[in-house]
Amino acid sequence: VLSRPLSLDEKADVTRSRLQGALYLSRSDNTVRGMLTILGTHGVTFASLYSLRDFMKTAGFSEESIIAAASSSATELKLFTHTANNFAVSGAAARHGDLGHQAPHQPMPLKRAAEVLLPAARRFVDQRITAHAKTL
């Protein structure tokens, strides 16, 4: 079923729905597949959000693009990375063990980190779906 050409209705669904588009795209797009795998396996954690950031940056979505897509700021993204990387703040959810780095004075709550990174990830996936839709 997945190897046959898409019907007109299926093409419309893939381009209209982020979920359907991301699932369809993940068949051939290792970046989108990896992002979905991370979230599906770990849920929303500091480490999984940082992984999304890594996937986006590796695929050419710059820090500036992430900031703009999240309607955020460089300062806020830096606070996210500082919080996500710091064991003293994030404990077992941190990306690193104790590196002896000073913890941020006001760590970013996970809820706010999700509000920053998930919209950027959505925009990133939307752009990839749109780019791929031209070849359907």
XYZ file of N, CA, C and O in Angstrom:
544
model
N 0.828 -1.192 0.000
C 0.000 0.000 0.000
C 0.870 1.254 0.000
O 0.582 2.211 -0.694
N 1.949 1.249 0.765
C 2.769 2.455 0.877
C 3.597 2.735 -0.367
O 4.033 3.852 -0.573
N 3.803 1.728 -1.208
C 4.628 1.964 -2.385
C 3.806 2.436 -3.584
O 4.364 2.913 -4.548
N 2.497 2.310 -3.517
C 1.680 2.758 -4.647
C 1.578 4.279 -4.634
O 1.727 4.913 -3.595
N 1.319 4.882 -5.793
C 1.151 6.339 -5.818
C -0.046 6.762 -4.960
O -1.029 6.036 -4.842
N 0.049 7.931 -4.385
C -1.041 8.438 -3.556
C -2.201 8.905 -4.431
O -1.986 9.472 -5.507
N -3.402 8.680 -3.942
C -4.573 9.229 -4.610
C -4.611 10.739 -4.365
O -3.891 11.256 -3.505
N -5.464 11.434 -5.083
C -5.586 12.881 -4.874
C -6.017 13.197 -3.452
O -5.520 14.154 -2.839
N -6.947 12.403 -2.895
C -7.378 12.619 -1.512
C -6.243 12.378 -0.529
O -6.071 13.123 0.433
N -5.463 11.340 -0.760
C -4.331 11.053 0.124
C -3.276 12.159 0.037
O -2.714 12.564 1.056
N -3.009 12.658 -1.162
C -2.063 13.769 -1.311
C -2.546 14.980 -0.530
O -1.764 15.651 0.147
N -3.839 15.248 -0.620
C -4.395 16.386 0.118
C -4.250 16.177 1.618
O -3.890 17.102 2.346
N -4.525 14.961 2.099
C -4.393 14.669 3.528
C -2.963 14.846 4.008
O -2.716 15.391 5.084
N -2.016 14.374 3.216
C -0.598 14.451 3.590
C -0.149 15.902 3.700
O 0.641 16.251 4.575
N -0.666 16.761 2.840
C -0.226 18.152 2.870
C -1.051 19.017 3.822
O -0.601 20.071 4.235
N -2.239 18.563 4.186
C -3.111 19.350 5.079
C -2.893 19.037 6.552
O -3.056 19.891 7.406
N -2.551 17.812 6.853
C -2.443 17.377 8.240
C -0.970 17.153 8.605
O -0.288 16.349 7.970
N -0.502 17.859 9.632
C 0.892 17.691 10.059
C 1.170 16.245 10.455
O 2.207 15.692 10.101
N 0.253 15.631 11.190
C 0.471 14.257 11.632
C 0.579 13.313 10.442
O 1.532 12.540 10.337
N -0.384 13.378 9.542
C -0.335 12.495 8.382
C 0.878 12.797 7.508
O 1.528 11.887 6.997
N 1.176 14.089 7.354
C 2.344 14.467 6.565
C 3.637 13.969 7.185
O 4.504 13.447 6.483
N 3.768 14.122 8.492
C 4.997 13.684 9.171
C 5.151 12.170 9.101
O 6.254 11.664 8.860
N 4.053 11.456 9.296
C 4.128 9.989 9.215
C 4.483 9.533 7.803
O 5.317 8.643 7.617
N 3.860 10.143 6.818
C 4.174 9.799 5.428
C 5.626 10.129 5.111
O 6.360 9.317 4.558
N 6.054 11.314 5.497
C 7.411 11.757 5.214
C 8.457 10.899 5.927
O 9.534 10.654 5.397
N 8.115 10.405 7.103
C 9.080 9.624 7.884
C 9.472 8.317 7.198
O 10.467 7.707 7.576
N 8.717 7.917 6.178
C 9.101 6.720 5.432
C 10.445 6.897 4.742
O 11.204 5.951 4.600
N 10.728 8.133 4.305
C 11.954 8.373 3.549
C 12.832 9.472 4.140
O 13.975 9.624 3.717
N 12.336 10.223 5.084
C 13.082 11.333 5.679
C 13.584 10.899 7.053
O 12.825 10.843 8.016
N 14.869 10.592 7.115
C 15.443 10.094 8.375
C 15.394 11.118 9.500
O 15.339 10.752 10.671
N 15.414 12.397 9.158
C 15.360 13.436 10.179
C 13.997 13.453 10.844
O 13.896 13.422 12.081
N 12.946 13.494 10.055
C 11.592 13.484 10.611
C 11.343 12.161 11.346
O 10.781 12.155 12.445
N 11.787 11.069 10.789
C 11.627 9.770 11.459
C 12.330 9.776 12.813
O 11.785 9.329 13.823
N 13.537 10.314 12.850
C 14.274 10.382 14.110
C 13.578 11.242 15.147
O 13.507 10.875 16.327
N 13.052 12.374 14.708
C 12.345 13.264 15.634
C 11.103 12.575 16.208
O 10.853 12.644 17.414
N 10.350 11.912 15.350
C 9.161 11.195 15.825
C 9.547 10.045 16.750
O 8.868 9.799 17.751
N 10.627 9.376 16.428
C 11.087 8.254 17.251
C 11.489 8.737 18.647
O 11.125 8.120 19.651
N 12.228 9.829 18.699
C 12.648 10.374 19.994
C 11.436 10.731 20.843
O 11.340 10.350 22.018
N 10.495 11.482 20.265
C 9.311 11.881 21.037
C 8.449 10.680 21.399
O 7.912 10.609 22.504
N 8.304 9.738 20.479
C 7.489 8.556 20.752
C 8.093 7.648 21.805
O 7.384 6.991 22.562
N 9.397 7.627 21.870
C 10.081 6.763 22.833
C 10.187 7.407 24.208
O 9.936 6.769 25.226
N 10.551 8.688 24.239
C 10.857 9.339 25.513
C 9.833 10.361 25.971
O 9.911 10.837 27.109
N 8.923 10.744 25.096
C 8.002 11.810 25.457
C 8.740 13.133 25.488
O 9.824 13.277 24.924
N 8.146 14.109 26.159
C 8.740 15.442 26.223
C 9.585 15.543 27.491
O 9.067 15.600 28.598
N 10.885 15.526 27.300
C 11.860 15.685 28.377
C 12.884 16.720 27.914
O 12.917 17.081 26.733
N 13.727 17.184 28.820
C 14.789 18.095 28.398
C 15.668 17.433 27.341
O 16.036 18.054 26.344
N 16.007 16.168 27.554
C 16.879 15.473 26.603
C 16.202 15.297 25.248
O 16.837 15.482 24.206
N 14.915 14.956 25.222
C 14.246 14.763 23.936
C 14.091 16.100 23.203
O 14.255 16.168 21.984
N 13.791 17.158 23.931
C 13.689 18.473 23.297
C 15.043 18.907 22.732
O 15.120 19.474 21.643
N 16.111 18.616 23.460
C 17.444 18.942 22.962
C 17.754 18.118 21.718
O 18.370 18.609 20.769
N 17.311 16.868 21.711
C 17.503 16.026 20.525
C 16.783 16.615 19.320
O 17.309 16.600 18.203
N 15.571 17.129 19.533
C 14.853 17.775 18.430
C 15.674 18.945 17.895
O 15.799 19.130 16.679
N 16.230 19.730 18.806
C 17.087 20.860 18.417
C 18.266 20.360 17.588
O 18.600 20.944 16.554
N 18.891 19.276 18.020
C 20.018 18.713 17.278
C 19.604 18.288 15.874
O 20.298 18.581 14.895
N 18.485 17.575 15.766
C 17.999 17.142 14.452
C 17.776 18.347 13.538
O 18.183 18.339 12.377
N 17.108 19.367 14.054
C 16.809 20.543 13.237
C 18.087 21.235 12.779
O 18.231 21.585 11.604
N 19.024 21.440 13.705
C 20.269 22.132 13.363
C 21.075 21.341 12.348
O 21.614 21.912 11.399
N 21.159 20.029 12.526
C 21.910 19.199 11.588
C 21.302 19.259 10.190
O 22.016 19.204 9.193
N 19.985 19.416 10.118
C 19.292 19.470 8.833
C 19.240 20.886 8.261
O 18.553 21.131 7.271
N 19.950 21.838 8.885
C 20.065 23.163 8.314
C 19.122 24.213 8.870
O 19.062 25.328 8.365
N 18.371 23.886 9.909
C 17.476 24.851 10.549
C 18.307 25.543 11.619
O 18.581 24.984 12.672
N 18.719 26.753 11.359
C 19.665 27.470 12.223
C 19.053 27.833 13.571
O 17.838 27.778 13.754
N 19.939 28.244 14.489
C 19.476 28.744 15.792
C 18.493 29.893 15.586
O 17.480 29.976 16.269
N 18.806 30.773 14.638
C 17.928 31.911 14.356
C 16.563 31.438 13.866
O 15.539 32.007 14.231
N 16.543 30.390 13.049
C 15.281 29.831 12.557
C 14.487 29.208 13.698
O 13.259 29.351 13.759
N 15.174 28.524 14.586
C 14.511 27.922 15.745
C 13.901 29.023 16.613
O 12.745 28.934 17.024
N 14.670 30.062 16.864
C 14.196 31.182 17.685
C 12.977 31.846 17.048
O 11.971 32.095 17.718
N 13.059 32.103 15.751
C 11.946 32.753 15.054
C 10.708 31.856 15.042
O 9.592 32.328 15.294
N 10.894 30.575 14.759
C 9.762 29.647 14.706
C 9.098 29.494 16.062
O 7.895 29.231 16.154
N 9.864 29.675 17.118
C 9.343 29.532 18.478
C 8.847 30.859 19.043
O 8.355 30.889 20.173
N 8.983 31.942 18.278
C 8.672 33.285 18.797
C 9.372 33.483 20.141
O 8.768 33.879 21.130
N 10.661 33.183 20.142
C 11.446 33.201 21.371
C 12.606 34.174 21.212
O 12.551 35.087 20.405
N 13.651 33.961 21.991
C 14.831 34.818 21.924
C 16.084 33.964 22.107
O 16.019 32.845 22.615
N 17.208 34.528 21.707
C 18.486 33.830 21.893
C 18.746 33.583 23.377
O 19.258 32.533 23.758
N 18.371 34.542 24.207
C 18.561 34.395 25.651
C 17.750 33.214 26.176
O 18.245 32.420 26.983
N 16.526 33.100 25.713
C 15.673 32.004 26.186
C 16.176 30.654 25.685
O 16.181 29.672 26.426
N 16.637 30.589 24.448
C 17.173 29.330 23.932
C 18.437 28.939 24.688
O 18.636 27.766 25.002
N 19.257 29.937 25.035
C 20.462 29.650 25.826
C 20.083 29.140 27.222
O 20.707 28.214 27.744
N 19.048 29.718 27.822
C 18.588 29.235 29.121
C 18.103 27.795 29.019
O 18.376 26.977 29.893
N 17.403 27.481 27.918
C 16.965 26.092 27.705
C 18.170 25.158 27.668
O 18.204 24.146 28.367
N 19.184 25.492 26.856
C 20.330 24.596 26.736
C 21.084 24.482 28.062
O 21.524 23.395 28.430
N 21.195 25.589 28.779
C 21.882 25.579 30.073
C 21.121 24.702 31.073
O 21.718 23.920 31.825
N 19.803 24.804 31.060
C 18.981 23.991 31.963
C 19.035 22.525 31.557
O 19.220 21.635 32.401
N 18.877 22.260 30.260
C 18.833 20.872 29.771
C 20.149 20.144 29.984
O 20.165 18.928 30.186
N 21.247 20.862 29.965
C 22.565 20.243 30.097
C 23.025 20.087 31.542
O 24.001 19.394 31.797
N 22.345 20.707 32.481
C 22.862 20.791 33.844
C 22.233 19.756 34.762
O 21.053 19.819 35.074
N 23.033 18.832 35.244
C 22.561 17.764 36.127
C 22.027 18.323 37.444
O 21.043 17.812 37.985
N 22.633 19.384 37.954
C 22.182 19.958 39.223
C 20.754 20.476 39.122
O 20.022 20.489 40.109
N 20.337 20.878 37.942
C 18.990 21.411 37.728
C 18.031 20.321 37.264
O 16.946 20.156 37.799
N 18.444 19.563 36.271
C 17.538 18.626 35.594
C 17.651 17.191 36.077
O 16.872 16.341 35.656
N 18.622 16.919 36.921
C 18.753 15.570 37.463
C 18.914 14.524 36.374
O 19.623 14.739 35.398
N 18.230 13.402 36.533
C 18.351 12.291 35.586
C 17.866 12.654 34.198
O 18.203 11.985 33.225
N 17.080 13.727 34.070
C 16.597 14.157 32.761
C 17.617 15.019 32.026
O 17.407 15.381 30.872
N 18.738 15.356 32.673
C 19.756 16.206 32.052
C 20.463 15.446 30.935
O 20.553 14.219 30.955
N 20.983 16.203 29.984
C 21.721 15.597 28.883
C 23.095 15.112 29.317
O 23.688 14.262 28.670
N 23.629 15.679 30.393
C 24.965 15.327 30.867
C 24.913 14.964 32.344
O 23.982 15.323 33.044
N 25.956 14.293 32.777
C 26.146 14.107 34.206
C 26.718 15.391 34.783
O 26.756 16.432 34.133
N 27.204 15.323 36.000
C 27.760 16.505 36.656
C 29.054 16.905 35.964
O 30.034 16.172 35.987
N 29.038 18.071 35.340
C 30.236 18.609 34.683
C 30.859 19.727 35.506
O 31.824 20.349 35.086
N 30.265 20.013 36.658
C 30.778 21.072 37.509
C 30.401 22.466 37.034
O 30.963 23.444 37.507
N 29.459 22.569 36.090
C 29.037 23.881 35.593
C 28.032 24.511 36.543
O 27.220 23.809 37.157
N 28.095 25.800 36.633
C 27.153 26.543 37.468
C 25.738 26.381 36.911
O 25.509 26.549 35.730
N 24.806 26.048 37.785
C 23.399 25.941 37.376
C 22.831 27.324 37.106
O 23.249 28.300 37.731
N 21.879 27.440 36.178
C 21.251 28.751 35.970
C 20.513 29.190 37.229
O 19.967 28.364 37.957
N 20.500 30.497 37.480
C 19.839 31.020 38.681
C 18.339 30.774 38.629
O 17.712 30.497 39.644
N 17.746 30.927 37.458
C 16.315 30.671 37.249
C 16.192 29.640 36.140
O 16.024 29.993 34.973
N 16.280 28.336 36.464
C 16.188 27.311 35.421
C 14.861 27.404 34.669
O 13.853 27.834 35.216
N 14.902 27.004 33.418
C 13.702 26.999 32.599
C 12.865 25.777 32.960
O 13.370 24.654 32.928
N 11.609 25.962 33.293
C 10.749 24.809 33.560
C 10.542 23.993 32.281
O 10.557 24.542 31.167
N 10.333 22.708 32.431
C 10.120 21.834 31.278
C 8.938 22.309 30.440
O 8.992 22.277 29.211
N 7.890 22.780 31.094
C 6.721 23.267 30.351
C 7.113 24.394 29.409
O 6.705 24.422 28.250
N 7.925 25.329 29.886
C 8.352 26.442 29.031
C 9.298 25.954 27.941
O 9.239 26.415 26.800
N 10.163 25.012 28.278
C 11.069 24.450 27.264
C 10.263 23.832 26.120
O 10.597 24.016 24.945
N 9.199 23.133 26.460
C 8.336 22.538 25.432
C 7.655 23.627 24.610
O 7.497 23.492 23.395
N 7.267 24.722 25.260
C 6.617 25.826 24.549
C 7.580 26.516 23.576
O 7.139 27.145 22.616
N 8.866 26.386 23.823
C 9.867 26.976 22.939
C 10.240 26.004 21.814
O 10.245 26.376 20.636
N 10.552 24.762 22.163
C 11.097 23.832 21.170
C 10.040 23.148 20.309
O 10.277 22.920 19.117
N 8.895 22.809 20.856
C 7.898 22.097 20.056
C 7.341 22.934 18.902
O 7.199 22.406 17.789
N 7.043 24.220 19.090
C 6.609 25.007 17.932
C 7.680 25.083 16.836
O 7.363 25.063 15.643
N 8.931 25.181 17.245
C 10.018 25.199 16.258
C 10.059 23.873 15.506
O 10.218 23.849 14.274
N 9.901 22.764 16.223
C 9.901 21.450 15.580
C 8.714 21.320 14.624
O 8.845 20.770 13.522
N 7.565 21.843 15.029
C 6.387 21.794 14.149
C 6.645 22.568 12.861
O 6.343 22.106 11.765
N 7.191 23.769 13.003
C 7.472 24.590 11.824
C 8.481 23.891 10.910
O 8.344 23.873 9.699
N 9.507 23.305 11.531
C 10.525 22.576 10.772
C 9.886 21.434 9.977
O 10.136 21.284 8.779
N 9.061 20.640 10.640
C 8.405 19.508 9.960
C 7.465 20.028 8.875
O 7.425 19.471 7.770
N 6.716 21.078 9.166
C 5.824 21.665 8.161
C 6.596 22.063 6.908
O 6.140 21.819 5.789
N 7.752 22.675 7.081
C 8.556 23.087 5.935
C 9.012 21.885 5.121
O 9.026 21.924 3.893
N 9.360 20.801 5.805
C 9.792 19.602 5.092
C 8.622 18.940 4.360
O 8.793 18.432 3.265
N 7.467 18.953 4.977
C 6.269 18.408 4.320
C 5.968 19.223 3.068
O 5.717 18.658 1.996
N 5.986 20.538 3.200
C 5.705 21.418 2.061
C 6.711 21.179 0.930
O 6.330 21.083 -0.243
N 7.983 21.070 1.272
C 9.010 20.831 0.255
C 8.788 19.478 -0.419
O 8.942 19.350 -1.636
N 8.420 18.481 0.368
C 8.218 17.131 -0.187
C 6.922 17.058 -1.006
O 6.857 16.290 -1.968
N 5.936 17.842 -0.644
C 4.630 17.789 -1.329
C 4.755 18.117 -2.813
O 3.973 17.626 -3.621
N 5.746 18.889 -3.171
C 5.956 19.249 -4.572
C 6.321 18.025 -5.425
O 6.165 18.048 -6.636
N 6.809 16.972 -4.767
C 7.224 15.775 -5.507
C 6.186 14.674 -5.475
O 6.411 13.613 -6.049
N 5.069 14.894 -4.781
C 4.028 13.848 -4.693
C 3.323 13.655 -6.012
O 3.118 14.520 -6.777
